[in-house]
PDB file of C-alpha atoms in Angstrom:
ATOM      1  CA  UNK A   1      91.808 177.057  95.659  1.00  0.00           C
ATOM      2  CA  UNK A   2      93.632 177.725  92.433  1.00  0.00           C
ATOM      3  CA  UNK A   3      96.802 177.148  94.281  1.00  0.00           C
ATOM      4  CA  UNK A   4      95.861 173.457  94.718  1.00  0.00           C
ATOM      5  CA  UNK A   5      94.042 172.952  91.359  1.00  0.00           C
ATOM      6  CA  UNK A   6      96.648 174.134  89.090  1.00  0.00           C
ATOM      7  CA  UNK A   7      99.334 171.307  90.161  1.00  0.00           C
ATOM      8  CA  UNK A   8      96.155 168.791  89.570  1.00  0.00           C
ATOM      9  CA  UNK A   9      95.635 170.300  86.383  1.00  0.00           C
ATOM     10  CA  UNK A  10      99.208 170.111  85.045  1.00  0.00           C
ATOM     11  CA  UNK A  11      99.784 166.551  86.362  1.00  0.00           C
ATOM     12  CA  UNK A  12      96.461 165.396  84.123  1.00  0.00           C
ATOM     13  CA  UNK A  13      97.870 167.188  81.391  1.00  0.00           C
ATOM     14  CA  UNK A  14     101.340 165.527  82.078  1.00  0.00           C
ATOM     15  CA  UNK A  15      99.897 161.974  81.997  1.00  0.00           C
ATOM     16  CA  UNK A  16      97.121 162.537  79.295  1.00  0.00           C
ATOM     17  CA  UNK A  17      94.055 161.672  81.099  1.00  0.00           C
ATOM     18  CA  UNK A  18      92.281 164.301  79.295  1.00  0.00           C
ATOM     19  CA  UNK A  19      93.050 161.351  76.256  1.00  0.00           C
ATOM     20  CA  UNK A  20      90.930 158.186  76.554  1.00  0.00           C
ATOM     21  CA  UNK A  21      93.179 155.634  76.225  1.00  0.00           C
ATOM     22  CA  UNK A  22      95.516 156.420  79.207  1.00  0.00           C
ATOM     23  CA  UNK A  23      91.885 157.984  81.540  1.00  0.00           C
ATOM     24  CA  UNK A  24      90.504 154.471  80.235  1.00  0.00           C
ATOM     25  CA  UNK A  25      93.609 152.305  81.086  1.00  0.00           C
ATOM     26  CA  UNK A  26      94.214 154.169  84.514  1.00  0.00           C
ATOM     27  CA  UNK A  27      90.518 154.193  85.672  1.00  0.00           C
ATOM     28  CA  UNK A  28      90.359 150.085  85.103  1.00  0.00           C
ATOM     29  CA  UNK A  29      93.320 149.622  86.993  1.00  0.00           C
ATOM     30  CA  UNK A  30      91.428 151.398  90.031  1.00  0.00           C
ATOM     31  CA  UNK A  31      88.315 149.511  89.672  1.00  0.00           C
ATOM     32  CA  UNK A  32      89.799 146.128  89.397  1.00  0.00           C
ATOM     33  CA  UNK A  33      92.129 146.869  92.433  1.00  0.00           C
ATOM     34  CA  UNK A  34      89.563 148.168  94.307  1.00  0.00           C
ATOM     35  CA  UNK A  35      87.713 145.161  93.773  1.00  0.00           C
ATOM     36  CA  UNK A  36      90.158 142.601  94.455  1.00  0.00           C
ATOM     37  CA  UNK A  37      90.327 145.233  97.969  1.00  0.00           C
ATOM     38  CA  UNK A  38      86.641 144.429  98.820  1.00  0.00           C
ATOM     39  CA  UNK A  39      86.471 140.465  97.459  1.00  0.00           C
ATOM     40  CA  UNK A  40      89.677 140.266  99.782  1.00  0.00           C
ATOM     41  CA  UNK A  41      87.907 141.760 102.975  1.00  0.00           C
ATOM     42  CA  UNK A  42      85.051 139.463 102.459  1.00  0.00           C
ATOM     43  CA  UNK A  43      86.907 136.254 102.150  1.00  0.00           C
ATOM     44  CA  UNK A  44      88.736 137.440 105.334  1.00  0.00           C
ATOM     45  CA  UNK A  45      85.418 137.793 107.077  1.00  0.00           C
ATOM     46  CA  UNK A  46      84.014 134.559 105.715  1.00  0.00           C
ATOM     47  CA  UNK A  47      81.381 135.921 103.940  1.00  0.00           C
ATOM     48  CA  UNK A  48      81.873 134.019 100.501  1.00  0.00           C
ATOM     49  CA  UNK A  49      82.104 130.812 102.379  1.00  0.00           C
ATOM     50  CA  UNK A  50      78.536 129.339 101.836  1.00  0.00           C
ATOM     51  CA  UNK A  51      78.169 130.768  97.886  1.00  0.00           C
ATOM     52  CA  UNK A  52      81.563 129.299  97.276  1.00  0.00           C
ATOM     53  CA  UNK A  53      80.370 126.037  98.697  1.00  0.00           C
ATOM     54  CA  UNK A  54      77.497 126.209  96.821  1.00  0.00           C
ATOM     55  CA  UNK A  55      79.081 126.396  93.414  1.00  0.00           C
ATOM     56  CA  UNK A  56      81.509 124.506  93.619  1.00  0.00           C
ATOM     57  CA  UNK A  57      79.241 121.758  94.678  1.00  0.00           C
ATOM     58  CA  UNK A  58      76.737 122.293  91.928  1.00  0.00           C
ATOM     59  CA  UNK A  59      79.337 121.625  89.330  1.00  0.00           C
ATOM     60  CA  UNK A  60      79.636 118.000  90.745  1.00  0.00           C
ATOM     61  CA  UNK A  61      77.772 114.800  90.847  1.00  0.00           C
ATOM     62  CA  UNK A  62      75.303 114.959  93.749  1.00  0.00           C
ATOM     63  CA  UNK A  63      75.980 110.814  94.212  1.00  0.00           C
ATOM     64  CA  UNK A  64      79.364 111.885  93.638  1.00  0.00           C
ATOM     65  CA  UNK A  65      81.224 114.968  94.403  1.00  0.00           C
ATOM     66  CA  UNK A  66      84.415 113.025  93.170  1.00  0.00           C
ATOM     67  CA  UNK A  67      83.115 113.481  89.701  1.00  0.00           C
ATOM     68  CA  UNK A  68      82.925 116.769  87.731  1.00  0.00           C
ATOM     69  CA  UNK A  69      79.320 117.477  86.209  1.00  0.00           C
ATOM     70  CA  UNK A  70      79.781 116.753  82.647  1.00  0.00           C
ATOM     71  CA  UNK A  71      81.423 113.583  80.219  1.00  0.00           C
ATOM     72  CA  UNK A  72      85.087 112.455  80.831  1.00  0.00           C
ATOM     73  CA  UNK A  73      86.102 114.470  77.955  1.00  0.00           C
ATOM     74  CA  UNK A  74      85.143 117.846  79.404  1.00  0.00           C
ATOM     75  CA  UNK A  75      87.056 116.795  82.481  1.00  0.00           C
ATOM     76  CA  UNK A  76      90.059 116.225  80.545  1.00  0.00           C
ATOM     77  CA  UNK A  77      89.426 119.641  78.223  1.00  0.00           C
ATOM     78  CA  UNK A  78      89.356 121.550  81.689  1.00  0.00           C
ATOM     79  CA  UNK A  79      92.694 120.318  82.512  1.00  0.00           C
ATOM     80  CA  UNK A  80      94.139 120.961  79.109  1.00  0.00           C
ATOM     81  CA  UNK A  81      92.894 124.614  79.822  1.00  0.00           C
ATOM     82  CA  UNK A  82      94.208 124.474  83.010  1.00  0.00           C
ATOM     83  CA  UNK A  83      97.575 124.054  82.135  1.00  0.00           C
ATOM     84  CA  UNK A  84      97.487 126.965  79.842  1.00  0.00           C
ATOM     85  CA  UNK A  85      97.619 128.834  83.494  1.00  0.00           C
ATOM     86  CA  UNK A  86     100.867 126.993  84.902  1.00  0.00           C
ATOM     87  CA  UNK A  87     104.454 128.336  84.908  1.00  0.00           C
ATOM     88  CA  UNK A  88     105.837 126.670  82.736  1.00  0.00           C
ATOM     89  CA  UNK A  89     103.337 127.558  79.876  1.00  0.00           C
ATOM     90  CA  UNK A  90     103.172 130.796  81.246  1.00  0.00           C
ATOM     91  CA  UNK A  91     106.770 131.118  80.870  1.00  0.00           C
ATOM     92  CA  UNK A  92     107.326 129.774  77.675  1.00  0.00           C
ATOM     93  CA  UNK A  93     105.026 132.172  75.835  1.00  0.00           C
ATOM     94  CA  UNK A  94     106.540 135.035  77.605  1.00  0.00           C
ATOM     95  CA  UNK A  95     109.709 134.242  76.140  1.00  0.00           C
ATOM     96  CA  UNK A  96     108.040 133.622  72.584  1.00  0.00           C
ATOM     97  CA  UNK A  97     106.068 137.483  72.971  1.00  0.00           C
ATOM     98  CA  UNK A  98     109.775 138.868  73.848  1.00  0.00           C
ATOM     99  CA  UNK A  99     111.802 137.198  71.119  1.00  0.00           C
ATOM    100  CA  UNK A 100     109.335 138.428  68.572  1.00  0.00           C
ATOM    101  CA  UNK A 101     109.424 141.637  69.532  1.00  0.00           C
ATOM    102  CA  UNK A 102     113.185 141.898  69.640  1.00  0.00           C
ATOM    103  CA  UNK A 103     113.363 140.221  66.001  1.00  0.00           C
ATOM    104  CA  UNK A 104     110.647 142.757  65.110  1.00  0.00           C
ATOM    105  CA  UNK A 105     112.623 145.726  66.218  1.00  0.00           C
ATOM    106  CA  UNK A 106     110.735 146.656  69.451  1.00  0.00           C
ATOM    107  CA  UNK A 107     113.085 146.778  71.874  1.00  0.00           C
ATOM    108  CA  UNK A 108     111.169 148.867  74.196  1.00  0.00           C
ATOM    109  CA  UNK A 109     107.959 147.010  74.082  1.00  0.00           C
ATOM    110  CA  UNK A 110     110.430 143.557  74.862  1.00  0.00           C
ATOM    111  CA  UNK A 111     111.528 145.586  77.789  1.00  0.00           C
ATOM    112  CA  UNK A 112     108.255 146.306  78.997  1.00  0.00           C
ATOM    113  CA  UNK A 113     106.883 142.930  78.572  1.00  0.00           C
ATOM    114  CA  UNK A 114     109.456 141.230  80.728  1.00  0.00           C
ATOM    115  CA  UNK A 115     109.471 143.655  83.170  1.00  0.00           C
ATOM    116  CA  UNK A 116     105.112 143.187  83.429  1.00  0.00           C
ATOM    117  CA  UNK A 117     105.268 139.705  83.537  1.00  0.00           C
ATOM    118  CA  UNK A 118     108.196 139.245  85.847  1.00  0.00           C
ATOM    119  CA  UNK A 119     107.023 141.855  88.304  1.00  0.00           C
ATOM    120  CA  UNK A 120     103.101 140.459  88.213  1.00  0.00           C
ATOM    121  CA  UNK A 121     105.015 136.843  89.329  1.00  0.00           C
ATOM    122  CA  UNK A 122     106.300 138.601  92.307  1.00  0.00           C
ATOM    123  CA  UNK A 123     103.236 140.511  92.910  1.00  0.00           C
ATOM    124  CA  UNK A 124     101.520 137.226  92.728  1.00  0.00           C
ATOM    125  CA  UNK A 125     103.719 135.147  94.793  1.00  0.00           C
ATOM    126  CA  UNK A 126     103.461 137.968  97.950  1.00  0.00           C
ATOM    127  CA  UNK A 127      99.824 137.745  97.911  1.00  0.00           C
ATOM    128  CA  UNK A 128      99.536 134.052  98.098  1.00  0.00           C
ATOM    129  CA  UNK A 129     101.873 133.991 100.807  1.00  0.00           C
ATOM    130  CA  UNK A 130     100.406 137.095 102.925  1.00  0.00           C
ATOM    131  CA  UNK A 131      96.583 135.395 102.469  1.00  0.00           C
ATOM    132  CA  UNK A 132      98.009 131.804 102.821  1.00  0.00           C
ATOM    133  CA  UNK A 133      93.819 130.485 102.204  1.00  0.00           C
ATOM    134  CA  UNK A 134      93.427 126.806 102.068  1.00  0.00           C
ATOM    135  CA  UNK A 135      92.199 124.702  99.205  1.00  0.00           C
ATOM    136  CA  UNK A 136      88.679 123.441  99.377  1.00  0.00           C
ATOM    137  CA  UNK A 137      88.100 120.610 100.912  1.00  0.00           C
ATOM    138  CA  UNK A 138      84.487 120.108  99.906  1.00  0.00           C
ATOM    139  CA  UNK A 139      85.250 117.493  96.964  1.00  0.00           C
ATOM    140  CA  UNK A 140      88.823 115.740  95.814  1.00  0.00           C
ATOM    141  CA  UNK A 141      91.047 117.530  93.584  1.00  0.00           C
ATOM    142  CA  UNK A 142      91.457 116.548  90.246  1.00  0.00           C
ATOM    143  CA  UNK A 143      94.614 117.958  89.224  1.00  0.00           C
ATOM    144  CA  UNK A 144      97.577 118.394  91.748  1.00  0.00           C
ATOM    145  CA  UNK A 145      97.755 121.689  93.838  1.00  0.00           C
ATOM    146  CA  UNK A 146     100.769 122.398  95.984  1.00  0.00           C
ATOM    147  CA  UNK A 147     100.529 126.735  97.374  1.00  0.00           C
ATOM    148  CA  UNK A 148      97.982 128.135  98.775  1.00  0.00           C
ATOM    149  CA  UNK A 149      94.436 128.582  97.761  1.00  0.00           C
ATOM    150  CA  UNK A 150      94.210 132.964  97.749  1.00  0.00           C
ATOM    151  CA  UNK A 151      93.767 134.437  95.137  1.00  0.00           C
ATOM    152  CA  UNK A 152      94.095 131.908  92.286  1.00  0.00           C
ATOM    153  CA  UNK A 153      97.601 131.965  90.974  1.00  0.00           C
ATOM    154  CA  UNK A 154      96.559 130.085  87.900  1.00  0.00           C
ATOM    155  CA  UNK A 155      93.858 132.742  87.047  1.00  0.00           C
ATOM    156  CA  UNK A 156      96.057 135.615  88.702  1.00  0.00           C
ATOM    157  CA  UNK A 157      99.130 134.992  86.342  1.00  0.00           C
ATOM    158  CA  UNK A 158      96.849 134.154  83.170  1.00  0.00           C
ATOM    159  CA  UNK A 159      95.375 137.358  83.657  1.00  0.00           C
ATOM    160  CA  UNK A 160      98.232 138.817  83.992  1.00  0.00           C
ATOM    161  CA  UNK A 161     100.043 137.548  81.657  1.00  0.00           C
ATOM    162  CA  UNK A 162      97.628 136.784  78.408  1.00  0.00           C
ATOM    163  CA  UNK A 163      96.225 140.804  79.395  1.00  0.00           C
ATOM    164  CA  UNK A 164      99.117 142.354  80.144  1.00  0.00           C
ATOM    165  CA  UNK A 165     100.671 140.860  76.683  1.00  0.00           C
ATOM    166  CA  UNK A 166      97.361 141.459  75.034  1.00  0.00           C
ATOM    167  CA  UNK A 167      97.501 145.237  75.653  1.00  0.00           C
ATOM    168  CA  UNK A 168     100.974 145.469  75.156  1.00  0.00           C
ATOM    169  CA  UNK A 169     100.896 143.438  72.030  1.00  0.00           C
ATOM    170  CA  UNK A 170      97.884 145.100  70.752  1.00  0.00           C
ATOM    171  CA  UNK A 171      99.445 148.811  71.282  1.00  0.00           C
ATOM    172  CA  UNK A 172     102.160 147.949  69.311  1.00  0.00           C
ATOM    173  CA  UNK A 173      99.940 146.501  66.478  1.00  0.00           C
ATOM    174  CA  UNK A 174      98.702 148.893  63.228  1.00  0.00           C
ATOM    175  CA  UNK A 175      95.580 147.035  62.774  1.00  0.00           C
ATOM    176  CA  UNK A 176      92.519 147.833  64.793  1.00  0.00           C
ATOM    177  CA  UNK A 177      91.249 144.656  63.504  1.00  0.00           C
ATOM    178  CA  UNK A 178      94.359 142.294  64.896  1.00  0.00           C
ATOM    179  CA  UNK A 179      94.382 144.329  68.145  1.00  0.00           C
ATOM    180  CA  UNK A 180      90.746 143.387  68.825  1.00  0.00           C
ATOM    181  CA  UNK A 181      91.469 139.595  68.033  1.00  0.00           C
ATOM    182  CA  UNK A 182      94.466 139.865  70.007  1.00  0.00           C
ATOM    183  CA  UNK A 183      92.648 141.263  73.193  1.00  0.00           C
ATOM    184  CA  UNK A 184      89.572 138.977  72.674  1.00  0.00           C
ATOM    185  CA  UNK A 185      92.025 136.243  72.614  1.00  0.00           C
ATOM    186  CA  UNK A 186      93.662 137.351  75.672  1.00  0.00           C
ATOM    187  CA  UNK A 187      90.391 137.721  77.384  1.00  0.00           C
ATOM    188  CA  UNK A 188      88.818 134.342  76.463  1.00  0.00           C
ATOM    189  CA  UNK A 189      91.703 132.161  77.555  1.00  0.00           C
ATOM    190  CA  UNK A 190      91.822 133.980  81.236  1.00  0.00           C
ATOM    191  CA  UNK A 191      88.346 133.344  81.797  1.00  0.00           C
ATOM    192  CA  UNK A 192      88.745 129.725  80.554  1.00  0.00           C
ATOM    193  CA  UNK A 193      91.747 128.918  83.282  1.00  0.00           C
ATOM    194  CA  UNK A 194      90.224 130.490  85.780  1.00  0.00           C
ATOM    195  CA  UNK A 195      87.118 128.509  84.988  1.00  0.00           C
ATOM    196  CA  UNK A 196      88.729 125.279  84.780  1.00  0.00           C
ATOM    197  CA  UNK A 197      90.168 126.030  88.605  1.00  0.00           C
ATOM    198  CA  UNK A 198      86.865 125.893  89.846  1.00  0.00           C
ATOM    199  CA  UNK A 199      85.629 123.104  87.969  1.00  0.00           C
ATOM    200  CA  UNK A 200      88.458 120.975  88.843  1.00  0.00           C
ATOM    201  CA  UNK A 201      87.411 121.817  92.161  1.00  0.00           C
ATOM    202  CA  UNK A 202      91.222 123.059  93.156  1.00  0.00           C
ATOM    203  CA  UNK A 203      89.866 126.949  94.133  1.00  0.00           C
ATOM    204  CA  UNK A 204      87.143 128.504  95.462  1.00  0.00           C
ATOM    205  CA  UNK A 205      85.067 130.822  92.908  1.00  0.00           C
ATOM    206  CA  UNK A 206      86.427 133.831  94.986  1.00  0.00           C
ATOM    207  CA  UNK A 207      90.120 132.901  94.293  1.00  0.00           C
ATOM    208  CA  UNK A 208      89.094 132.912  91.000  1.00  0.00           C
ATOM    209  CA  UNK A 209      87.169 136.168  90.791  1.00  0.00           C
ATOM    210  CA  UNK A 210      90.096 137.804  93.001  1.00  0.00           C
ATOM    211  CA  UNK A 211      93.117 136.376  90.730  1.00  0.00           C
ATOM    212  CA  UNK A 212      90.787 137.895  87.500  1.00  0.00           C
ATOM    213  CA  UNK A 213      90.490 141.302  89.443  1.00  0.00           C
ATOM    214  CA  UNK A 214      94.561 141.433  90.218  1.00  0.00           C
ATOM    215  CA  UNK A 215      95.603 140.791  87.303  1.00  0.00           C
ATOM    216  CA  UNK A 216      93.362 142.801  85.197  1.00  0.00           C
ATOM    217  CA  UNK A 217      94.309 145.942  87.495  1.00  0.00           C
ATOM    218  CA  UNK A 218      98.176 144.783  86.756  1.00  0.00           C
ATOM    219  CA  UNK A 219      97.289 144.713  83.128  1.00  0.00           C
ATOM    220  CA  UNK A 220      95.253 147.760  82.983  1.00  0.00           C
ATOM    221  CA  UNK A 221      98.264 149.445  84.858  1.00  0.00           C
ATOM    222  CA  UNK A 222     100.906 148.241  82.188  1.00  0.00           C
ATOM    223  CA  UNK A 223      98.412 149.376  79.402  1.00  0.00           C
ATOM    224  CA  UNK A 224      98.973 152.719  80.923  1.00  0.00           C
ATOM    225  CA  UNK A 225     102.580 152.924  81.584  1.00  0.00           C
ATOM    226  CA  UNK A 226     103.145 151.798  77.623  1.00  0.00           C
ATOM    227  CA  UNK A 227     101.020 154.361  76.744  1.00  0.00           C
ATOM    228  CA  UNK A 228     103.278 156.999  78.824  1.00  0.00           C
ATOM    229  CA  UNK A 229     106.300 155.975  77.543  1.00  0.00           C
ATOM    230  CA  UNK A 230     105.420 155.621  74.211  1.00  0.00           C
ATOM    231  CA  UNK A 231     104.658 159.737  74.301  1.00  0.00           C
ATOM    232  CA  UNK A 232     108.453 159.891  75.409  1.00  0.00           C
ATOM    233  CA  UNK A 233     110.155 157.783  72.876  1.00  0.00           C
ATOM    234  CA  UNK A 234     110.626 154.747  75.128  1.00  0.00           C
ATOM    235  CA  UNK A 235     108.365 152.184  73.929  1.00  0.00           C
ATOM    236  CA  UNK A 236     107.971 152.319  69.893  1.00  0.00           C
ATOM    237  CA  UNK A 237     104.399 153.251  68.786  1.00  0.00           C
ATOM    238  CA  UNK A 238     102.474 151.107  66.390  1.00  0.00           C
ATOM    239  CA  UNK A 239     104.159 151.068  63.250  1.00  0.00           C
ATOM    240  CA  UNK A 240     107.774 151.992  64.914  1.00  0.00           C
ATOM    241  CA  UNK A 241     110.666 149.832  64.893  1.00  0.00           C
ATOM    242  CA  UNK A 242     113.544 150.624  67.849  1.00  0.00           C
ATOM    243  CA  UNK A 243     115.522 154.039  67.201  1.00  0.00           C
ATOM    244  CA  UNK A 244     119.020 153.977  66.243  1.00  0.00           C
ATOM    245  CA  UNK A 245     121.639 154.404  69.367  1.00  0.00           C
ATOM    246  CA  UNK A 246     122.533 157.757  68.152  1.00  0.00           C
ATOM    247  CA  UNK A 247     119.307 159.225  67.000  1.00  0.00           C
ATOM    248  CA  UNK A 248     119.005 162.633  67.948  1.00  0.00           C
ATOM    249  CA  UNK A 249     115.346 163.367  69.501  1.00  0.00           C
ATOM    250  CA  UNK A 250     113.051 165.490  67.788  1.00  0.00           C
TER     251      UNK A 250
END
């Protein structure tokens, strides 16, 4: 028994998982994947079929499921929120995060972020094309669609990329205070894309709920690997700017 507890032991020690912060990060990755795992098996099953229908109908205009529930303007504010999802957006502040943390020394955590980002695009484009869902058809789109419908790459690659640079971003931060506002921030514009998806009737609530679950476990997983390779010198800690080239290690 000892034989098989003491490699356990040392590889918990190794990775710090008797510290919260990387037992935290590494225990929300395996919740939110293993829920994405079980919302995936019921959508493959049908099983969310009717209580998508059902919401996504009740946020529309009995008379007229053409029309959002809701004035014009609220329409128009879902779309604006909407967009904050799409590539180019997506893109664009990805670019900003990495600039700023070159011109702020942090090398590492530039590294990292492009690497995240970049990798959750391609984790998000194979799972759109191995599920290959379609849209609803219940009530007209009102914004343009062209991929598939599972999971939600609009709430997928929010998640992943407002969380992922949220955690990132907030590691790398001094203040407790800016790192909450940082990660609140992060939080409250996923759920608001993901939101506007259904609402703009272009995804099913479980696309939604499964994008949200993917890339929270993506985030949660890039949470921990910073907090790894910050231990070794490879990502600077808050506070730390980029070591010289020929800075001997401690």
């Amino acid at each position: 028994m000892n034989t098989l507890l003491a490699p356990a032991t040392r590889l918990w020690l190794r990775l710090r998982l008797n510290e919260v912060g990387p037992l935290l990060s590494l225990s929300a990755c395996g919740f939110f994947a293993w829920a994405f795992i079980a919302l995936a098996d019921e959508v493959r099953e049908g099983e969310t079929h009717a209580l998508d229908s059902h919401l996504l109908l009740a946020l529309r205009d009995p008379q007229n499921p053409a029309n959002p529930l809701g004035p014009s303007w609220l329409e128009e504010s879902a779309r604006d929120f909407t967009g904050l999802g799409g590539y180019a957006i997506l893109t664009l502040i990805t670019l900003a995060a990495v600039i700023y943390l070159l011109m702020a020394g942090k090398r590492g955590a530039a590294i990292l972020v492009l690497v995240a980002i970049v990798g959750g695009t391609l984790l998000s484009t194979g799972l759109k094309l191995g599920f290959e869902r379609p849209r609803p058809d219940l009530v007209p789109h009102a914004t343009r669609v062209y991929t598939a419908s599972f999971p939600s790459g609009h709430a997928m690659m929010s998640a992943i990329t407002y969380l992922t640079l949220g955690a990132l971003l907030a590691r790398v931060e001094k203040s407790r205070r800016v790192s909450t506002f940082i990660m609140g921030l992060a939080i409250i514009t996923t759920l608001l894309v993901g939101i506007s998806r259904v609402y703009l009737g272009v995804h099913w609530p479980s696309d939604v709920l499964a994008g949200w679950a993917v890339g929270a476990a993506w985030a949660a997983l890039c949470w921990f690997v910073a907090l790894q390779l910050q231990r070794r010198g490879q990502v600077e800690k808050p506070g730390e700017l980029t070591p010289p080239s020929d800075a001997k290690p401690e």
